[in-house]
PDB file of C-alpha atoms in Angstrom:
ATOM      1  CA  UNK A 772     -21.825 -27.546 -13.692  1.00 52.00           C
ATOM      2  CA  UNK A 773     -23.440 -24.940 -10.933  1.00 82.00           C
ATOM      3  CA  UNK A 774     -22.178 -21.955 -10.247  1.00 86.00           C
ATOM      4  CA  UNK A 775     -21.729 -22.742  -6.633  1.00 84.00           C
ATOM      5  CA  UNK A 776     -19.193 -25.830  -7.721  1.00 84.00           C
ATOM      6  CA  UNK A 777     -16.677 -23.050  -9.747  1.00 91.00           C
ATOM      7  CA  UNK A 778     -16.863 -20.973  -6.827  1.00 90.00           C
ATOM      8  CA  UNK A 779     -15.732 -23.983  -4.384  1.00 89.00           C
ATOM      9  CA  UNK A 780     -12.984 -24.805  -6.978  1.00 92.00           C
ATOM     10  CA  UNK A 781     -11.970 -20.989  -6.799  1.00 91.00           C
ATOM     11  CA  UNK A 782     -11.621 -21.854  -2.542  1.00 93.00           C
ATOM     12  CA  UNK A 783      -9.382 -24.846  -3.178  1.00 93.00           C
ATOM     13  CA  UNK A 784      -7.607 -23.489  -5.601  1.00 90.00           C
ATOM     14  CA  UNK A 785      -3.812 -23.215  -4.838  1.00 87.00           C
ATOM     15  CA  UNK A 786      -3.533 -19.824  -6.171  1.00 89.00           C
ATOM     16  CA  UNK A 787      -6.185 -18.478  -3.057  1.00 94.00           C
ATOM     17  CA  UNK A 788      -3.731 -15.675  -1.717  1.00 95.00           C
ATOM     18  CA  UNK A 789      -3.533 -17.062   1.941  1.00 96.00           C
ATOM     19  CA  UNK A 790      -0.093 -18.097   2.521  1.00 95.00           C
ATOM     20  CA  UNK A 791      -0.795 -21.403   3.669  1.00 94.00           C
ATOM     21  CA  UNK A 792       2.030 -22.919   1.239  1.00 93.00           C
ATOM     22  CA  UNK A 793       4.237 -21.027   3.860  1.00 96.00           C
ATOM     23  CA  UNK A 794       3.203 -23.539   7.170  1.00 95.00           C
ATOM     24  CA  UNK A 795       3.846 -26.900   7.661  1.00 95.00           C
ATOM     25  CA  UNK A 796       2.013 -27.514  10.948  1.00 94.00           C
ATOM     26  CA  UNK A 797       4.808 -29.803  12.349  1.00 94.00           C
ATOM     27  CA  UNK A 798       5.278 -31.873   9.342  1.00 95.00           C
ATOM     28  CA  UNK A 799       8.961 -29.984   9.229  1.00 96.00           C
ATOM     29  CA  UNK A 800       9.549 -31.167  12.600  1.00 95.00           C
ATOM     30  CA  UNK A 801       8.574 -34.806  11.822  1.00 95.00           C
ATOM     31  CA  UNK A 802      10.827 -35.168   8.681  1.00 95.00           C
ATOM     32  CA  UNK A 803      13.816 -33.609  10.445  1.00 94.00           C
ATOM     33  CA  UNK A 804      13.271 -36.467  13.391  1.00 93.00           C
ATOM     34  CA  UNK A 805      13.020 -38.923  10.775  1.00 94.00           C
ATOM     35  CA  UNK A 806       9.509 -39.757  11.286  1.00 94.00           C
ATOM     36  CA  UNK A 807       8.245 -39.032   7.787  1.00 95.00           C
ATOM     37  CA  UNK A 808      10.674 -41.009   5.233  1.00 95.00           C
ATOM     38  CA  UNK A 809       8.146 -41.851   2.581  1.00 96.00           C
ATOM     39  CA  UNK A 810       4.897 -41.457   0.910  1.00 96.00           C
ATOM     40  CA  UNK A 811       3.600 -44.617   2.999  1.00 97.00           C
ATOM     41  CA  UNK A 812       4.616 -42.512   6.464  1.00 97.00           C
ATOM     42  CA  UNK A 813       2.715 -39.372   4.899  1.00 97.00           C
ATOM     43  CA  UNK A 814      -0.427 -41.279   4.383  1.00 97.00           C
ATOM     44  CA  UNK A 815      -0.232 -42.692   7.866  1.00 96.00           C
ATOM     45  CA  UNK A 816       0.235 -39.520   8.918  1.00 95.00           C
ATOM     46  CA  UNK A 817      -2.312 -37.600   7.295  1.00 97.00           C
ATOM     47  CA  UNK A 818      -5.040 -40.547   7.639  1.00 97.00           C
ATOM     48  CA  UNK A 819      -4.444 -39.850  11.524  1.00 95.00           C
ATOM     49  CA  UNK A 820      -5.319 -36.172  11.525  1.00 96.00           C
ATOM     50  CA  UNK A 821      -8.573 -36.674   9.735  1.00 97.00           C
ATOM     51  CA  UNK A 822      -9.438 -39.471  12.112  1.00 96.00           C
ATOM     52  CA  UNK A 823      -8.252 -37.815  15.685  1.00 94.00           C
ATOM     53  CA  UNK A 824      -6.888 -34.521  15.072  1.00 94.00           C
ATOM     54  CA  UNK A 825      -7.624 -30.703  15.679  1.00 95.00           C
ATOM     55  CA  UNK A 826      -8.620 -30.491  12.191  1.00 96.00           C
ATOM     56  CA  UNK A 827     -11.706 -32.753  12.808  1.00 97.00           C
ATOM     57  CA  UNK A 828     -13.065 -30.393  15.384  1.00 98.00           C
ATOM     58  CA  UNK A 829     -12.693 -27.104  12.691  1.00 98.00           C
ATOM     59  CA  UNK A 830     -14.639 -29.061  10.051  1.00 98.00           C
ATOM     60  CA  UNK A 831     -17.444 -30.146  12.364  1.00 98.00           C
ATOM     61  CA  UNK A 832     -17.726 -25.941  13.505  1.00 98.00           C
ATOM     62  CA  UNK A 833     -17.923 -24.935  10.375  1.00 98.00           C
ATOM     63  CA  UNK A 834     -21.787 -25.376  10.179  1.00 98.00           C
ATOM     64  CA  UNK A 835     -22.211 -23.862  13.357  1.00 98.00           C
ATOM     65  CA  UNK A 836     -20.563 -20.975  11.909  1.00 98.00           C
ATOM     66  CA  UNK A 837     -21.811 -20.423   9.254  1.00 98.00           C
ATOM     67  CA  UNK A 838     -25.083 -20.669  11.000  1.00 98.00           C
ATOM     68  CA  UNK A 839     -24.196 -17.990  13.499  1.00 97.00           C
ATOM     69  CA  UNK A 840     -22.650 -16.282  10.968  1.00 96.00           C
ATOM     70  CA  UNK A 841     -26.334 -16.178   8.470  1.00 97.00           C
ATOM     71  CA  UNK A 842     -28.135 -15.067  11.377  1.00 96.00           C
ATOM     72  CA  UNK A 843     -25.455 -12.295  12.587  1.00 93.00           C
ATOM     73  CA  UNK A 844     -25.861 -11.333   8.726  1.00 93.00           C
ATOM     74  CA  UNK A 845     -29.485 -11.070   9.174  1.00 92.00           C
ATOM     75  CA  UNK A 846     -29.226  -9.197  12.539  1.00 90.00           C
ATOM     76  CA  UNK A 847     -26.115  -7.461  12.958  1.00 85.00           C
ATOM     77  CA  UNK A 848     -27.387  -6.207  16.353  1.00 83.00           C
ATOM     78  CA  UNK A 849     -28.071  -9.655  17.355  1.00 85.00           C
ATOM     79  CA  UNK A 850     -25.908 -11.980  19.810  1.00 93.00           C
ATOM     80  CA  UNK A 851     -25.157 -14.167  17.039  1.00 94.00           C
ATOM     81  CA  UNK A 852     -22.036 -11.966  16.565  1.00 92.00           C
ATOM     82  CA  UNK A 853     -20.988 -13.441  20.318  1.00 93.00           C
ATOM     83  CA  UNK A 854     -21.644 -16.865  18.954  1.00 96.00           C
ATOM     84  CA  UNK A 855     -19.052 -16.650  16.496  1.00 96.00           C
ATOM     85  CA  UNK A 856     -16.391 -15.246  17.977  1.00 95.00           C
ATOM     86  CA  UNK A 857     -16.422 -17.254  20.880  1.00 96.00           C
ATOM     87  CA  UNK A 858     -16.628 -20.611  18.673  1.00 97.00           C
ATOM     88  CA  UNK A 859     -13.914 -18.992  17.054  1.00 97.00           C
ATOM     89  CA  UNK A 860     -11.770 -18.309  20.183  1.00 97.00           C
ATOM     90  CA  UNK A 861     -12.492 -22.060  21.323  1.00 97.00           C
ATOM     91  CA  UNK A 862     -11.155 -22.908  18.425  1.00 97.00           C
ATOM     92  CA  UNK A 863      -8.033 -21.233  18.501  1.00 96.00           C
ATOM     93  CA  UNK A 864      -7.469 -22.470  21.995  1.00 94.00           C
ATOM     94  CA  UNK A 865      -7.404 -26.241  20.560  1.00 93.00           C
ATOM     95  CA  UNK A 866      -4.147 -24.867  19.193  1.00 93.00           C
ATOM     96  CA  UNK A 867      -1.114 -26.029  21.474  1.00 90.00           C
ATOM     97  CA  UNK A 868       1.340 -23.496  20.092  1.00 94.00           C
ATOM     98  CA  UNK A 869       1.681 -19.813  19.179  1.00 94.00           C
ATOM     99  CA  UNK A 870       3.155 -20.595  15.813  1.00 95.00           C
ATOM    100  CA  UNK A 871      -0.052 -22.595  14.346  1.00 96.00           C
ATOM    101  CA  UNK A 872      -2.527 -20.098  16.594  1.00 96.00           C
ATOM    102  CA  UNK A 873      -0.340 -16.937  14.540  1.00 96.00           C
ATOM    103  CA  UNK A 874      -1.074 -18.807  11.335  1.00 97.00           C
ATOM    104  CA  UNK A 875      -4.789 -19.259  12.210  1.00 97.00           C
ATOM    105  CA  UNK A 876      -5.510 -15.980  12.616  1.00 97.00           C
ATOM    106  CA  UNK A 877      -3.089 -14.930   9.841  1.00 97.00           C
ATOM    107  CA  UNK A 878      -4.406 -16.832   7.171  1.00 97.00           C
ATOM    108  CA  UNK A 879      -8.374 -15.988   8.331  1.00 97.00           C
ATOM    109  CA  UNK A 880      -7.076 -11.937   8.216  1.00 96.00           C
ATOM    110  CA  UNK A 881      -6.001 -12.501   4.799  1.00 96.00           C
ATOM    111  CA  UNK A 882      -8.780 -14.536   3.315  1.00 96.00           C
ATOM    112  CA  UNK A 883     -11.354 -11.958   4.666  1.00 96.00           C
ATOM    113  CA  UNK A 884      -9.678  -9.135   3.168  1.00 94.00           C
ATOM    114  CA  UNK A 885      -9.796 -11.237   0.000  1.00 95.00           C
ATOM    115  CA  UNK A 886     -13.361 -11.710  -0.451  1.00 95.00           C
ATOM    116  CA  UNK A 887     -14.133  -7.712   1.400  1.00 93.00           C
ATOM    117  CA  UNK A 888     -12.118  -7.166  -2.176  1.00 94.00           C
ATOM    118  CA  UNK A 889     -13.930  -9.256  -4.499  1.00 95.00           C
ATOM    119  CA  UNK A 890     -17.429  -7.522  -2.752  1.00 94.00           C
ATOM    120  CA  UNK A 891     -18.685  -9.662  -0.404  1.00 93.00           C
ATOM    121  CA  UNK A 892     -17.144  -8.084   3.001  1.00 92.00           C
ATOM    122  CA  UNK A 893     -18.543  -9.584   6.673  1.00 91.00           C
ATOM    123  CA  UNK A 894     -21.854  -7.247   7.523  1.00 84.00           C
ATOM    124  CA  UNK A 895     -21.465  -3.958   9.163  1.00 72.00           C
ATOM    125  CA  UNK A 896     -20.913  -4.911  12.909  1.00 62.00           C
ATOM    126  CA  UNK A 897     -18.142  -4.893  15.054  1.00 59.00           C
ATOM    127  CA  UNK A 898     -14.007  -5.264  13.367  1.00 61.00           C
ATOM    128  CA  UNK A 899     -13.330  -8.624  11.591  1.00 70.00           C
ATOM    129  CA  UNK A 900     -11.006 -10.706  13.740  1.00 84.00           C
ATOM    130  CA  UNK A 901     -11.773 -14.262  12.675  1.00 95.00           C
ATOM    131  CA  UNK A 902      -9.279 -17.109  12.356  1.00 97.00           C
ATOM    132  CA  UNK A 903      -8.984 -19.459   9.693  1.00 98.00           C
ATOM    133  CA  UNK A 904     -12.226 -21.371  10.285  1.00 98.00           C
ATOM    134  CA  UNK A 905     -14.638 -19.118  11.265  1.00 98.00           C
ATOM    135  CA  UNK A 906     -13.143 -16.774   8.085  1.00 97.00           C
ATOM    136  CA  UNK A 907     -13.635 -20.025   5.557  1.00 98.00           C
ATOM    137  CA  UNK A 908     -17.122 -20.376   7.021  1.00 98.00           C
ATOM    138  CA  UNK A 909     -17.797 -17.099   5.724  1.00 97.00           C
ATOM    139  CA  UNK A 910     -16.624 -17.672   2.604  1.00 97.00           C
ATOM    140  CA  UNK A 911     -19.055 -20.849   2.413  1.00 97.00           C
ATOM    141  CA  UNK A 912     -22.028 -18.943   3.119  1.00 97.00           C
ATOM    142  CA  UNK A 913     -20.994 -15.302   1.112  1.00 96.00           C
ATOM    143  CA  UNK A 914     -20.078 -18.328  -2.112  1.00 96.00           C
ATOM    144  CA  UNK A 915     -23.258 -19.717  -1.589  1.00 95.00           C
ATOM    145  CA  UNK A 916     -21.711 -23.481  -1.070  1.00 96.00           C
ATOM    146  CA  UNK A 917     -23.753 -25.999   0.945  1.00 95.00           C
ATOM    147  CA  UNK A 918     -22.168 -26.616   4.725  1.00 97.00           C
ATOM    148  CA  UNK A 919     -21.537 -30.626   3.212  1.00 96.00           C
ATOM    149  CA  UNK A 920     -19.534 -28.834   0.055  1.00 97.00           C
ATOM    150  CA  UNK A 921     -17.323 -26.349   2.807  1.00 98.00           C
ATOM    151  CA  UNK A 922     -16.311 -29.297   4.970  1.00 98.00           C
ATOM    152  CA  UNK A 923     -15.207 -31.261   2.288  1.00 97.00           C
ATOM    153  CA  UNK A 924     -13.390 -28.541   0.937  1.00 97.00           C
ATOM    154  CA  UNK A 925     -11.830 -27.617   4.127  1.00 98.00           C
ATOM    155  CA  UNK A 926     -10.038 -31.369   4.769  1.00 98.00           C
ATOM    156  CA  UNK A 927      -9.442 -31.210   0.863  1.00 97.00           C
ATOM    157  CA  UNK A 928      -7.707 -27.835   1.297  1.00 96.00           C
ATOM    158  CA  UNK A 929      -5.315 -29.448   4.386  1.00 97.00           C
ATOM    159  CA  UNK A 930      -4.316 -32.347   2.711  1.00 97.00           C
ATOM    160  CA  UNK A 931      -3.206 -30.591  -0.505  1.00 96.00           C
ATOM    161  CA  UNK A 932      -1.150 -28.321   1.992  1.00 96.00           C
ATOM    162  CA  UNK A 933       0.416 -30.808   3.629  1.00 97.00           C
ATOM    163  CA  UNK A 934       1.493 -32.603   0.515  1.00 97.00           C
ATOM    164  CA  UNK A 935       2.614 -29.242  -0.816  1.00 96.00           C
ATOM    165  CA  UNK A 936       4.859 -29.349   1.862  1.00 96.00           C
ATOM    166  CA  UNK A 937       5.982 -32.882   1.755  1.00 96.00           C
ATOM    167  CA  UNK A 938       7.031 -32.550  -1.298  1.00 96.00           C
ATOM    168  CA  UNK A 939       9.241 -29.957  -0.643  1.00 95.00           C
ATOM    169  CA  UNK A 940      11.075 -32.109   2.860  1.00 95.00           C
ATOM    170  CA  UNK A 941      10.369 -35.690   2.888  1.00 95.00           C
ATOM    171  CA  UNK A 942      11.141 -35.712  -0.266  1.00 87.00           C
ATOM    172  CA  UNK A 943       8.320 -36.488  -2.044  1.00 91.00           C
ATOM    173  CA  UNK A 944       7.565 -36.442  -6.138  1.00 93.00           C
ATOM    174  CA  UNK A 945       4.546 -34.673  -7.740  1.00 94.00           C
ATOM    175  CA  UNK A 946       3.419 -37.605  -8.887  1.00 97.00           C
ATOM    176  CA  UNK A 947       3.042 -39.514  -5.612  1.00 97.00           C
ATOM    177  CA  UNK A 948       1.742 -36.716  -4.083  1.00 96.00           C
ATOM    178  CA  UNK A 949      -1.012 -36.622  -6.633  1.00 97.00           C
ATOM    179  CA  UNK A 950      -1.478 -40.651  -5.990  1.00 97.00           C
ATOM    180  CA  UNK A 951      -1.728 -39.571  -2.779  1.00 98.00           C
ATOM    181  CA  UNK A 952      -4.361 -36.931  -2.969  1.00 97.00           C
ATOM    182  CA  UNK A 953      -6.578 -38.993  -4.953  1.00 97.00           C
ATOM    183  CA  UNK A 954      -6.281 -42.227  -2.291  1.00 97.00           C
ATOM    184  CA  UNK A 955      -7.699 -40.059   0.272  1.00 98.00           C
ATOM    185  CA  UNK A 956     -10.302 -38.411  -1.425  1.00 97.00           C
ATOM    186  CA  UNK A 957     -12.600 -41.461  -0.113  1.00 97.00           C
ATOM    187  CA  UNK A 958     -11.669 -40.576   3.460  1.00 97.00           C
ATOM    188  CA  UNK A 959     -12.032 -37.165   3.051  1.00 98.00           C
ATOM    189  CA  UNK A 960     -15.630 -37.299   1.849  1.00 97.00           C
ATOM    190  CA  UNK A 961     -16.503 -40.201   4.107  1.00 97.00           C
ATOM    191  CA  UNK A 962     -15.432 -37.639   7.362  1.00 98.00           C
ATOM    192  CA  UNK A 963     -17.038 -34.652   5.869  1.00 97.00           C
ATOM    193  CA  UNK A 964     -20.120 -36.899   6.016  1.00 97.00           C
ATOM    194  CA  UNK A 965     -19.818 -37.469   9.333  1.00 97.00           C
ATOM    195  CA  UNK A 966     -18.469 -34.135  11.322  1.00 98.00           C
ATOM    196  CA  UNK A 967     -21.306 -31.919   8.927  1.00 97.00           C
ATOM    197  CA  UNK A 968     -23.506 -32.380  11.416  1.00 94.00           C
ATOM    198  CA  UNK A 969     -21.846 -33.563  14.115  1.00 97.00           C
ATOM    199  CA  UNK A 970     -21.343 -31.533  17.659  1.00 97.00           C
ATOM    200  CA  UNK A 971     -17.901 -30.225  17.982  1.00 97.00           C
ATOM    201  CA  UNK A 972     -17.893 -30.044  21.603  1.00 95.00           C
ATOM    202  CA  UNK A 973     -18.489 -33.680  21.758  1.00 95.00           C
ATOM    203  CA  UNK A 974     -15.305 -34.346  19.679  1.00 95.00           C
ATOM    204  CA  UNK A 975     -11.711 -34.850  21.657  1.00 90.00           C
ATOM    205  CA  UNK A 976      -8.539 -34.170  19.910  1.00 90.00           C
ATOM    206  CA  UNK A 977      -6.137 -37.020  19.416  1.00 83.00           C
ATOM    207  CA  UNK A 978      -3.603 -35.821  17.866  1.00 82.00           C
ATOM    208  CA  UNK A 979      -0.535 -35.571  20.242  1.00 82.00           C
ATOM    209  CA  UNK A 980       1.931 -36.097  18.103  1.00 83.00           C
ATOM    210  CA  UNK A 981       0.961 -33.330  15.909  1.00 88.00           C
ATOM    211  CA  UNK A 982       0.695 -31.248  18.553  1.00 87.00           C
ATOM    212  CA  UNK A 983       4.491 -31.740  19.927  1.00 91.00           C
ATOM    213  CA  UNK A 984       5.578 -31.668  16.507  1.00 89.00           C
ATOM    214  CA  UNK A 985       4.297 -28.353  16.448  1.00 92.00           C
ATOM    215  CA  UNK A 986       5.480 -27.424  19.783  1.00 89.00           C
ATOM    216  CA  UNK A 987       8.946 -28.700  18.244  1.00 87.00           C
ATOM    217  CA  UNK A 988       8.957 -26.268  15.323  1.00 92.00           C
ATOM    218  CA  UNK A 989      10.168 -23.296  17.085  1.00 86.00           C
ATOM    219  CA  UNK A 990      13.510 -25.132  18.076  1.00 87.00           C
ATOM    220  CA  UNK A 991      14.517 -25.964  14.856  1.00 88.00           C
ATOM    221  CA  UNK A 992      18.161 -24.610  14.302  1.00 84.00           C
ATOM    222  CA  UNK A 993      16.787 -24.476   9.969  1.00 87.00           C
ATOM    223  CA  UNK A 994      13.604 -24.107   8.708  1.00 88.00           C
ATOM    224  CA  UNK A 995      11.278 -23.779   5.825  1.00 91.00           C
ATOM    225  CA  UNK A 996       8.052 -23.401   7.135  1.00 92.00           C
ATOM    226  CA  UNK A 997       6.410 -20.870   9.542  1.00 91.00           C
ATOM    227  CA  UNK A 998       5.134 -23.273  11.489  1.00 90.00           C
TER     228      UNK A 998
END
């Protein structure tokens, strides 16, 4: 087994100190209204972001990134700095609400501090302020992982969150979200596949529902989640 491959399974890993078992992205909001009853609802559900939704246009940046982010490494004077933090705050604004936008940038703070801690900070250049993307892009290129290898990981990552988080409302058992998990793993190499090279900008964001799920979140009179 390469060393890059234990290095992506140290990304995945559920133990990464990034809070994301702490947001739901709307998936609260859709169990409360009913909308999620059961683990045939979650698939639907989760088959639809990696076909249409915001998530689709992160993985296809994350080349890009890591691109501009090689060549900012290489030239820290260089406008390949600009590059990235404007991809990054394009990003962002795909983000309908200020409760999955505050967990972007949240959980990119914390996973850049992370690896600055285990020695491979961003380059000298102007103050790290990357959301979650741009931040995991980093992590890609600083772990040495191929762009096909970060993508996958990336919609790997999501799903396991989301069915962390299922478990916990719709309700769901372990072992169905595990059946679960291993269903899509066809899907979620199949779309890596296809957004690893493809242009982000030429992608459109389907995913309405999620987006007024999220939008919903806030208004919740209990919650769980942070978002």
């Amino acid at each position: 087994m390469s060393l890059n491959r234990l290095r992506l399974f140290q990304l995945v890993s559920p133990a990464l100190p990034v809070g994301a078992f702490s947001y739901s992205e709307g998936l609260e909001v859709l169990v409360q209204a009913g909308d999620l009853r059961d683990a045939a609802d979650v698939r639907r559900w989760l088959e639809a972001e990696l076909d249409r939704g915001a998530l689709t246009i992160e993985a296809a940046s994350l080349g890009r990134l890591m691109d501009a982010l090689a060549r900012w490494r290489e030239t820290p004077d260089g406008p390949a700095w600009q590059e990235v933090l404007n991809l990054d705050g394009w990003l962002l604004a795909q983000r309908e609400t200020a409760e999955v936008r505050a967990q972007q940038r949240q959980m990119g703070r914390s996973l850049l501090q992370l690896l600055a801690e285990l020695g491979l900070p961003l380059p000298q250049g102007p103050a790290p302020r990357l959301a979650w993307p741009a931040a995991w892009a980093w992590a890609g290129l600083a772990l040495e992982i191929a762009p096909q290898d970060v993508v996958e990981a990336y919609l790997y990552g999501w799903i396991a969150t989301q069915l962390s988080a299922a478990v916990r409302l719709v309700p769901l058992g372990p072992t169905e979200s595990q059946r679960l998990q291993l269903g899509l793993a066809s899907t979620i190499a199949s779309r890596a596949a296809d957004l690893v090279d493809a242009d982000p900008e030429a992608l459109w964001n389907g995913g309405v529902g999620a987006g007024l799920a999220q939008l919903g979140h806030g208004e919740l009179y209990s919650r769980l989640f942070r978002s």
